[in-house]
Amino acid sequence: LGSPRGVVGLGLSVSAVLNASAKLRPIFHSEADFQHAIAWEIHKHLPGAWARLERPVEVSHLNKRLHVDIWIEQDDYILAIELKYKTRAQQVRVGNELYAVRSQTAQDLGRYDFIKDIGRVENIVTDRAPRASGYAILVTNDPSYWTHPRSDNTADARFRLHEGYSLRGDLGWGTGASEGTKRGREDLLQLRGSYALRWEDYSRPAEGSYGRFRYLVVEVEDGASEPAADPSVAGTHWYA
């Protein structure tokens, strides 16, 4: 699953966690199932850490509360993790357990939400500096997330997540995006850091076009960027 990716301050390799998870859980029933499985695997790697799911976090420079999927705390060091699990329909039996995951279309919205997760982690890490880091992790069996699009002239072009793409700066919808598409996701996303995207194989529990699962890890470290002086500046959205 690629070269080890460590977390400064905790000695935890995210690739080791995902590798161990893939051996036991090559597929998940849902995003909540994914969250619990990864939290449990981290607990096995860091038995002395304090772990929470869906923890509300006060972010002082935003003067607001954000929620994070997995919160790990050990020796006054914080690790914040956001997870996404996007699937195409697949039915497979692993051992004595049947998995029947549904198709989640609207990949443009899925990409928007994942980038929003990166921004959420950035804000938490910035607020808890210098003893904090974080990850946004996406697992999917939908090749449209990791393959290069046929056209770059699309309404969601700034939200692409394919192999080799880089995310940075202000990311918004193109002029062709309909009001229905943008509903609930109208805001401009702003990233402080710059992230080169690299996909790794997670598992192959089945054959066929959607039998392979891959993962994308975006690491956020303290010092990637500075918080904005005024988060109310027009055109800037801070992630809820």
PDB file of C-alpha atoms in Angstrom:
ATOM      1  CA  LEU A   1       0.000   0.000   0.000  1.00  0.00           C
ATOM      2  CA  GLY A   2       2.792   2.370  -0.825  1.00  0.00           C
ATOM      3  CA  SER A   3       5.520   3.818   1.345  1.00  0.00           C
ATOM      4  CA  PRO A   4       4.751   4.380   5.035  1.00  0.00           C
ATOM      5  CA  ARG A   5       3.213   7.705   5.912  1.00  0.00           C
ATOM      6  CA  GLY A   6       3.981   8.629   9.507  1.00  0.00           C
ATOM      7  CA  VAL A   7       2.326  11.039  11.900  1.00  0.00           C
ATOM      8  CA  VAL A   8       4.777  13.333  13.661  1.00  0.00           C
ATOM      9  CA  GLY A   9       4.352  13.071  17.412  1.00  0.00           C
ATOM     10  CA  LEU A  10       2.457   9.765  17.485  1.00  0.00           C
ATOM     11  CA  GLY A  11       4.675   7.410  15.484  1.00  0.00           C
ATOM     12  CA  LEU A  12       1.639   6.116  13.604  1.00  0.00           C
ATOM     13  CA  SER A  13       1.863   5.057   9.954  1.00  0.00           C
ATOM     14  CA  VAL A  14      -1.409   5.667   8.152  1.00  0.00           C
ATOM     15  CA  SER A  15      -0.419   3.247   5.397  1.00  0.00           C
ATOM     16  CA  ALA A  16       0.192   0.571   8.071  1.00  0.00           C
ATOM     17  CA  VAL A  17      -3.270   1.210   9.505  1.00  0.00           C
ATOM     18  CA  LEU A  18      -4.905   0.938   6.076  1.00  0.00           C
ATOM     19  CA  ASN A  19      -2.860  -2.134   5.171  1.00  0.00           C
ATOM     20  CA  ALA A  20      -3.922  -3.899   8.366  1.00  0.00           C
ATOM     21  CA  SER A  21      -7.532  -2.838   7.833  1.00  0.00           C
ATOM     22  CA  ALA A  22      -7.575  -4.122   4.247  1.00  0.00           C
ATOM     23  CA  LYS A  23      -6.590  -7.613   5.374  1.00  0.00           C
ATOM     24  CA  LEU A  24      -9.532  -7.847   7.763  1.00  0.00           C
ATOM     25  CA  ARG A  25     -12.018  -5.469   6.133  1.00  0.00           C
ATOM     26  CA  PRO A  26     -11.495  -5.299   2.349  1.00  0.00           C
ATOM     27  CA  ILE A  27     -14.942  -3.714   1.985  1.00  0.00           C
ATOM     28  CA  PHE A  28     -17.314  -1.825   4.285  1.00  0.00           C
ATOM     29  CA  HIS A  29     -21.086  -1.700   4.551  1.00  0.00           C
ATOM     30  CA  SER A  30     -21.195   2.075   4.888  1.00  0.00           C
ATOM     31  CA  GLU A  31     -19.159   5.159   5.737  1.00  0.00           C
ATOM     32  CA  ALA A  32     -20.037   4.729   9.408  1.00  0.00           C
ATOM     33  CA  ASP A  33     -18.763   1.140   9.235  1.00  0.00           C
ATOM     34  CA  PHE A  34     -15.545   2.460   7.659  1.00  0.00           C
ATOM     35  CA  GLN A  35     -15.125   5.043  10.428  1.00  0.00           C
ATOM     36  CA  HIS A  36     -15.517   2.474  13.193  1.00  0.00           C
ATOM     37  CA  ALA A  37     -13.135   0.015  11.512  1.00  0.00           C
ATOM     38  CA  ILE A  38     -10.377   2.607  11.073  1.00  0.00           C
ATOM     39  CA  ALA A  39     -10.824   3.959  14.602  1.00  0.00           C
ATOM     40  CA  TRP A  40     -10.505   0.431  15.992  1.00  0.00           C
ATOM     41  CA  GLU A  41      -7.400  -0.253  13.892  1.00  0.00           C
ATOM     42  CA  ILE A  42      -5.784   2.966  15.141  1.00  0.00           C
ATOM     43  CA  HIS A  43      -6.632   1.913  18.700  1.00  0.00           C
ATOM     44  CA  LYS A  44      -4.775  -1.366  18.114  1.00  0.00           C
ATOM     45  CA  HIS A  45      -1.720   0.565  16.898  1.00  0.00           C
ATOM     46  CA  LEU A  46      -1.960   3.169  19.687  1.00  0.00           C
ATOM     47  CA  PRO A  47      -3.585   1.384  22.654  1.00  0.00           C
ATOM     48  CA  GLY A  48      -2.689   4.219  25.015  1.00  0.00           C
ATOM     49  CA  ALA A  49      -4.354   6.927  22.926  1.00  0.00           C
ATOM     50  CA  TRP A  50      -7.721   8.482  23.603  1.00  0.00           C
ATOM     51  CA  ALA A  51     -10.000   8.043  20.572  1.00  0.00           C
ATOM     52  CA  ARG A  52     -13.355   9.620  19.784  1.00  0.00           C
ATOM     53  CA  LEU A  53     -15.752   9.467  16.836  1.00  0.00           C
ATOM     54  CA  GLU A  54     -17.696  12.508  15.602  1.00  0.00           C
ATOM     55  CA  ARG A  55     -16.097  14.791  18.159  1.00  0.00           C
ATOM     56  CA  PRO A  56     -17.070  18.484  18.253  1.00  0.00           C
ATOM     57  CA  VAL A  57     -13.961  20.692  18.279  1.00  0.00           C
ATOM     58  CA  GLU A  58     -13.812  24.363  19.234  1.00  0.00           C
ATOM     59  CA  VAL A  59     -11.737  26.251  16.657  1.00  0.00           C
ATOM     60  CA  SER A  60     -10.728  29.551  18.198  1.00  0.00           C
ATOM     61  CA  HIS A  61      -9.558  31.426  15.090  1.00  0.00           C
ATOM     62  CA  LEU A  62     -12.944  30.758  13.475  1.00  0.00           C
ATOM     63  CA  ASN A  63     -14.907  31.299  16.680  1.00  0.00           C
ATOM     64  CA  LYS A  64     -16.977  28.252  15.852  1.00  0.00           C
ATOM     65  CA  ARG A  65     -17.290  24.518  16.450  1.00  0.00           C
ATOM     66  CA  LEU A  66     -16.353  21.916  13.841  1.00  0.00           C
ATOM     67  CA  HIS A  67     -16.975  18.174  13.981  1.00  0.00           C
ATOM     68  CA  VAL A  68     -14.283  15.667  13.090  1.00  0.00           C
ATOM     69  CA  ASP A  69     -14.839  11.994  12.195  1.00  0.00           C
ATOM     70  CA  ILE A  70     -11.957  10.573  14.263  1.00  0.00           C
ATOM     71  CA  TRP A  71     -10.102  12.412  17.031  1.00  0.00           C
ATOM     72  CA  ILE A  72      -6.960  10.832  18.474  1.00  0.00           C
ATOM     73  CA  GLU A  73      -5.154  12.327  21.449  1.00  0.00           C
ATOM     74  CA  GLN A  74      -2.004  11.080  23.153  1.00  0.00           C
ATOM     75  CA  ASP A  75       0.621  12.903  25.214  1.00  0.00           C
ATOM     76  CA  ASP A  76      -0.960  16.262  24.354  1.00  0.00           C
ATOM     77  CA  TYR A  77      -0.640  15.563  20.617  1.00  0.00           C
ATOM     78  CA  ILE A  78      -3.732  15.683  18.406  1.00  0.00           C
ATOM     79  CA  LEU A  79      -4.567  13.745  15.255  1.00  0.00           C
ATOM     80  CA  ALA A  80      -7.745  14.743  13.379  1.00  0.00           C
ATOM     81  CA  ILE A  81      -9.046  12.466  10.615  1.00  0.00           C
ATOM     82  CA  GLU A  82     -11.875  12.963   8.139  1.00  0.00           C
ATOM     83  CA  LEU A  83     -13.069   9.924   6.156  1.00  0.00           C
ATOM     84  CA  LYS A  84     -15.117   9.438   3.005  1.00  0.00           C
ATOM     85  CA  TYR A  85     -16.345   6.141   1.531  1.00  0.00           C
ATOM     86  CA  LYS A  86     -17.765   6.403  -1.998  1.00  0.00           C
ATOM     87  CA  THR A  87     -19.061   3.309  -3.767  1.00  0.00           C
ATOM     88  CA  ARG A  88     -20.456   1.857  -6.938  1.00  0.00           C
ATOM     89  CA  ALA A  89     -22.874  -1.053  -6.555  1.00  0.00           C
ATOM     90  CA  GLN A  90     -21.104  -4.222  -5.510  1.00  0.00           C
ATOM     91  CA  GLN A  91     -22.220  -7.419  -3.817  1.00  0.00           C
ATOM     92  CA  VAL A  92     -19.559  -9.662  -2.379  1.00  0.00           C
ATOM     93  CA  ARG A  93     -19.238 -12.200   0.406  1.00  0.00           C
ATOM     94  CA  VAL A  94     -16.224 -11.977   2.704  1.00  0.00           C
ATOM     95  CA  GLY A  95     -16.075 -15.003   4.990  1.00  0.00           C
ATOM     96  CA  ASN A  96     -19.597 -15.507   6.259  1.00  0.00           C
ATOM     97  CA  GLU A  97     -20.606 -11.845   5.775  1.00  0.00           C
ATOM     98  CA  LEU A  98     -22.448 -10.517   2.737  1.00  0.00           C
ATOM     99  CA  TYR A  99     -21.725  -6.964   1.627  1.00  0.00           C
ATOM    100  CA  ALA A 100     -24.137  -5.214  -0.728  1.00  0.00           C
ATOM    101  CA  VAL A 101     -23.028  -1.621  -1.223  1.00  0.00           C
ATOM    102  CA  ARG A 102     -25.097   0.779  -3.279  1.00  0.00           C
ATOM    103  CA  SER A 103     -24.111   3.105  -6.079  1.00  0.00           C
ATOM    104  CA  GLN A 104     -23.411   6.652  -5.009  1.00  0.00           C
ATOM    105  CA  THR A 105     -23.543   8.846  -8.075  1.00  0.00           C
ATOM    106  CA  ALA A 106     -23.052  12.645  -8.148  1.00  0.00           C
ATOM    107  CA  GLN A 107     -19.286  12.246  -8.035  1.00  0.00           C
ATOM    108  CA  ASP A 108     -18.915  16.010  -8.425  1.00  0.00           C
ATOM    109  CA  LEU A 109     -20.578  16.477  -5.045  1.00  0.00           C
ATOM    110  CA  GLY A 110     -18.472  13.703  -3.554  1.00  0.00           C
ATOM    111  CA  ARG A 111     -15.296  15.462  -4.651  1.00  0.00           C
ATOM    112  CA  TYR A 112     -16.522  18.803  -3.316  1.00  0.00           C
ATOM    113  CA  ASP A 113     -17.259  17.215   0.059  1.00  0.00           C
ATOM    114  CA  PHE A 114     -13.841  15.563   0.257  1.00  0.00           C
ATOM    115  CA  ILE A 115     -12.057  18.853  -0.452  1.00  0.00           C
ATOM    116  CA  LYS A 116     -14.235  20.481   2.173  1.00  0.00           C
ATOM    117  CA  ASP A 117     -12.974  17.800   4.587  1.00  0.00           C
ATOM    118  CA  ILE A 118      -9.379  18.836   3.809  1.00  0.00           C
ATOM    119  CA  GLY A 119     -10.265  22.421   4.722  1.00  0.00           C
ATOM    120  CA  ARG A 120     -11.883  21.270   7.966  1.00  0.00           C
ATOM    121  CA  VAL A 121      -8.730  19.371   8.946  1.00  0.00           C
ATOM    122  CA  GLU A 122      -6.557  22.369   8.013  1.00  0.00           C
ATOM    123  CA  ASN A 123      -8.516  24.593  10.371  1.00  0.00           C
ATOM    124  CA  ILE A 124      -8.316  22.131  13.262  1.00  0.00           C
ATOM    125  CA  VAL A 125      -4.582  21.543  12.788  1.00  0.00           C
ATOM    126  CA  THR A 126      -3.896  25.291  12.539  1.00  0.00           C
ATOM    127  CA  ASP A 127      -5.877  25.922  15.705  1.00  0.00           C
ATOM    128  CA  ARG A 128      -4.088  23.208  17.685  1.00  0.00           C
ATOM    129  CA  ALA A 129      -0.570  23.956  16.418  1.00  0.00           C
ATOM    130  CA  PRO A 130       2.162  23.058  17.027  1.00  0.00           C
ATOM    131  CA  ARG A 131       1.140  19.661  18.410  1.00  0.00           C
ATOM    132  CA  ALA A 132      -1.359  18.540  15.809  1.00  0.00           C
ATOM    133  CA  SER A 133      -1.630  16.960  12.393  1.00  0.00           C
ATOM    134  CA  GLY A 134      -4.430  15.459  10.362  1.00  0.00           C
ATOM    135  CA  TYR A 135      -5.604  13.462   7.392  1.00  0.00           C
ATOM    136  CA  ALA A 136      -8.447  13.389   4.925  1.00  0.00           C
ATOM    137  CA  ILE A 137      -8.879   9.849   3.595  1.00  0.00           C
ATOM    138  CA  LEU A 138     -11.088   8.666   0.741  1.00  0.00           C
ATOM    139  CA  VAL A 139     -11.734   4.994  -0.052  1.00  0.00           C
ATOM    140  CA  THR A 140     -13.694   4.139  -3.189  1.00  0.00           C
ATOM    141  CA  ASN A 141     -14.276   1.502  -5.853  1.00  0.00           C
ATOM    142  CA  ASP A 142     -15.416   4.157  -8.336  1.00  0.00           C
ATOM    143  CA  PRO A 143     -12.650   4.655 -10.949  1.00  0.00           C
ATOM    144  CA  SER A 144     -14.022   8.076 -11.896  1.00  0.00           C
ATOM    145  CA  TYR A 145     -12.421   9.467  -8.728  1.00  0.00           C
ATOM    146  CA  TRP A 146      -8.856   8.424  -9.590  1.00  0.00           C
ATOM    147  CA  THR A 147      -8.825   8.465 -13.413  1.00  0.00           C
ATOM    148  CA  HIS A 148      -8.123  11.556 -15.491  1.00  0.00           C
ATOM    149  CA  PRO A 149     -11.349  13.075 -16.883  1.00  0.00           C
ATOM    150  CA  ARG A 150     -11.982  13.006 -20.616  1.00  0.00           C
ATOM    151  CA  SER A 151     -12.597  16.746 -20.569  1.00  0.00           C
ATOM    152  CA  ASP A 152     -11.182  19.499 -18.378  1.00  0.00           C
ATOM    153  CA  ASN A 153     -13.969  21.863 -19.393  1.00  0.00           C
ATOM    154  CA  THR A 154     -16.567  20.806 -16.830  1.00  0.00           C
ATOM    155  CA  ALA A 155     -18.473  22.626 -14.103  1.00  0.00           C
ATOM    156  CA  ASP A 156     -16.595  20.710 -11.403  1.00  0.00           C
ATOM    157  CA  ALA A 157     -13.118  20.879 -12.991  1.00  0.00           C
ATOM    158  CA  ARG A 158     -11.599  22.565  -9.905  1.00  0.00           C
ATOM    159  CA  PHE A 159     -12.710  19.672  -7.699  1.00  0.00           C
ATOM    160  CA  ARG A 160     -10.891  16.901  -9.557  1.00  0.00           C
ATOM    161  CA  LEU A 161      -9.109  14.257  -7.481  1.00  0.00           C
ATOM    162  CA  HIS A 162      -7.459  12.119 -10.155  1.00  0.00           C
ATOM    163  CA  GLU A 163      -3.938  10.719  -9.894  1.00  0.00           C
ATOM    164  CA  GLY A 164      -1.276  13.407 -10.236  1.00  0.00           C
ATOM    165  CA  TYR A 165      -3.626  16.368  -9.789  1.00  0.00           C
ATOM    166  CA  SER A 166      -2.775  19.103  -7.265  1.00  0.00           C
ATOM    167  CA  LEU A 167      -5.206  20.922  -5.023  1.00  0.00           C
ATOM    168  CA  ARG A 168      -4.483  24.438  -3.810  1.00  0.00           C
ATOM    169  CA  GLY A 169      -6.023  27.852  -3.273  1.00  0.00           C
ATOM    170  CA  ASP A 170      -9.608  28.851  -4.024  1.00  0.00           C
ATOM    171  CA  LEU A 171     -11.770  26.136  -5.539  1.00  0.00           C
ATOM    172  CA  GLY A 172     -15.221  26.889  -6.888  1.00  0.00           C
ATOM    173  CA  TRP A 173     -17.828  25.732  -9.384  1.00  0.00           C
ATOM    174  CA  GLY A 174     -17.494  26.576 -13.052  1.00  0.00           C
ATOM    175  CA  THR A 175     -20.031  28.737 -14.830  1.00  0.00           C
ATOM    176  CA  GLY A 176     -21.861  25.683 -16.177  1.00  0.00           C
ATOM    177  CA  ALA A 177     -22.903  24.395 -12.749  1.00  0.00           C
ATOM    178  CA  SER A 178     -26.676  24.505 -12.274  1.00  0.00           C
ATOM    179  CA  GLU A 179     -28.322  25.890  -9.170  1.00  0.00           C
ATOM    180  CA  GLY A 180     -29.627  22.407  -8.423  1.00  0.00           C
ATOM    181  CA  THR A 181     -26.127  20.940  -8.540  1.00  0.00           C
ATOM    182  CA  LYS A 182     -24.745  23.612  -6.228  1.00  0.00           C
ATOM    183  CA  ARG A 183     -27.613  23.560  -3.742  1.00  0.00           C
ATOM    184  CA  GLY A 184     -26.121  23.271  -0.255  1.00  0.00           C
ATOM    185  CA  ARG A 185     -22.619  23.489  -1.694  1.00  0.00           C
ATOM    186  CA  GLU A 186     -22.542  27.005  -3.115  1.00  0.00           C
ATOM    187  CA  ASP A 187     -19.594  28.257  -1.100  1.00  0.00           C
ATOM    188  CA  LEU A 188     -16.105  28.750  -2.412  1.00  0.00           C
ATOM    189  CA  LEU A 189     -13.663  26.280  -0.879  1.00  0.00           C
ATOM    190  CA  GLN A 190     -10.273  27.609   0.162  1.00  0.00           C
ATOM    191  CA  LEU A 191      -7.226  25.501   0.932  1.00  0.00           C
ATOM    192  CA  ARG A 192      -4.202  26.974   2.664  1.00  0.00           C
ATOM    193  CA  GLY A 193      -1.859  24.154   1.699  1.00  0.00           C
ATOM    194  CA  SER A 194      -0.945  22.561  -1.624  1.00  0.00           C
ATOM    195  CA  TYR A 195      -1.578  18.839  -2.071  1.00  0.00           C
ATOM    196  CA  ALA A 196      -0.303  16.549  -4.825  1.00  0.00           C
ATOM    197  CA  LEU A 197      -2.702  13.622  -5.083  1.00  0.00           C
ATOM    198  CA  ARG A 198      -1.459  10.046  -5.113  1.00  0.00           C
ATOM    199  CA  TRP A 199      -3.740   7.009  -5.096  1.00  0.00           C
ATOM    200  CA  GLU A 200      -2.900   3.580  -3.682  1.00  0.00           C
ATOM    201  CA  ASP A 201      -4.624   0.209  -3.964  1.00  0.00           C
ATOM    202  CA  TYR A 202      -6.632  -0.806  -0.909  1.00  0.00           C
ATOM    203  CA  SER A 203      -8.216  -4.164  -1.784  1.00  0.00           C
ATOM    204  CA  ARG A 204      -9.819  -6.270  -4.501  1.00  0.00           C
ATOM    205  CA  PRO A 205     -12.658  -8.220  -2.922  1.00  0.00           C
ATOM    206  CA  ALA A 206     -14.329  -8.940  -6.292  1.00  0.00           C
ATOM    207  CA  GLU A 207     -13.689  -9.032 -10.021  1.00  0.00           C
ATOM    208  CA  GLY A 208     -15.133  -6.597 -12.528  1.00  0.00           C
ATOM    209  CA  SER A 209     -15.028  -2.858 -13.056  1.00  0.00           C
ATOM    210  CA  TYR A 210     -15.926  -2.047  -9.451  1.00  0.00           C
ATOM    211  CA  GLY A 211     -14.160  -4.909  -7.699  1.00  0.00           C
ATOM    212  CA  ARG A 212     -11.065  -2.884  -6.829  1.00  0.00           C
ATOM    213  CA  PHE A 213     -10.977  -0.382  -3.963  1.00  0.00           C
ATOM    214  CA  ARG A 214      -8.345   2.364  -3.842  1.00  0.00           C
ATOM    215  CA  TYR A 215      -7.569   5.080  -1.331  1.00  0.00           C
ATOM    216  CA  LEU A 216      -6.413   8.669  -1.379  1.00  0.00           C
ATOM    217  CA  VAL A 217      -4.659  10.164   1.649  1.00  0.00           C
ATOM    218  CA  VAL A 218      -4.159  13.904   2.043  1.00  0.00           C
ATOM    219  CA  GLU A 219      -1.869  14.777   4.930  1.00  0.00           C
ATOM    220  CA  VAL A 220      -2.212  18.115   6.719  1.00  0.00           C
ATOM    221  CA  GLU A 221       0.656  19.214   8.932  1.00  0.00           C
ATOM    222  CA  ASP A 222       1.099  22.235  11.141  1.00  0.00           C
ATOM    223  CA  GLY A 223       2.810  25.040   9.299  1.00  0.00           C
ATOM    224  CA  ALA A 224       1.322  24.281   5.879  1.00  0.00           C
ATOM    225  CA  SER A 225      -0.147  27.768   5.971  1.00  0.00           C
ATOM    226  CA  GLU A 226      -1.302  30.540   8.227  1.00  0.00           C
ATOM    227  CA  PRO A 227      -4.908  31.267   9.210  1.00  0.00           C
ATOM    228  CA  ALA A 228      -6.547  34.147   7.394  1.00  0.00           C
ATOM    229  CA  ALA A 229      -6.549  37.435   9.241  1.00  0.00           C
ATOM    230  CA  ASP A 230     -10.286  37.838   8.725  1.00  0.00           C
ATOM    231  CA  PRO A 231     -12.364  34.744   7.885  1.00  0.00           C
ATOM    232  CA  SER A 232     -15.325  36.952   7.011  1.00  0.00           C
ATOM    233  CA  VAL A 233     -13.566  38.350   3.934  1.00  0.00           C
ATOM    234  CA  ALA A 234     -15.894  38.147   0.938  1.00  0.00           C
ATOM    235  CA  GLY A 235     -15.312  35.090  -1.219  1.00  0.00           C
ATOM    236  CA  THR A 236     -13.779  33.025   1.572  1.00  0.00           C
ATOM    237  CA  HIS A 237     -15.626  30.143   3.185  1.00  0.00           C
ATOM    238  CA  TRP A 238     -14.521  28.442   6.374  1.00  0.00           C
ATOM    239  CA  TYR A 239     -15.708  24.899   6.612  1.00  0.00           C
ATOM    240  CA  ALA A 240     -18.516  23.808   8.909  1.00  0.00           C
TER     241      ALA A 240
END
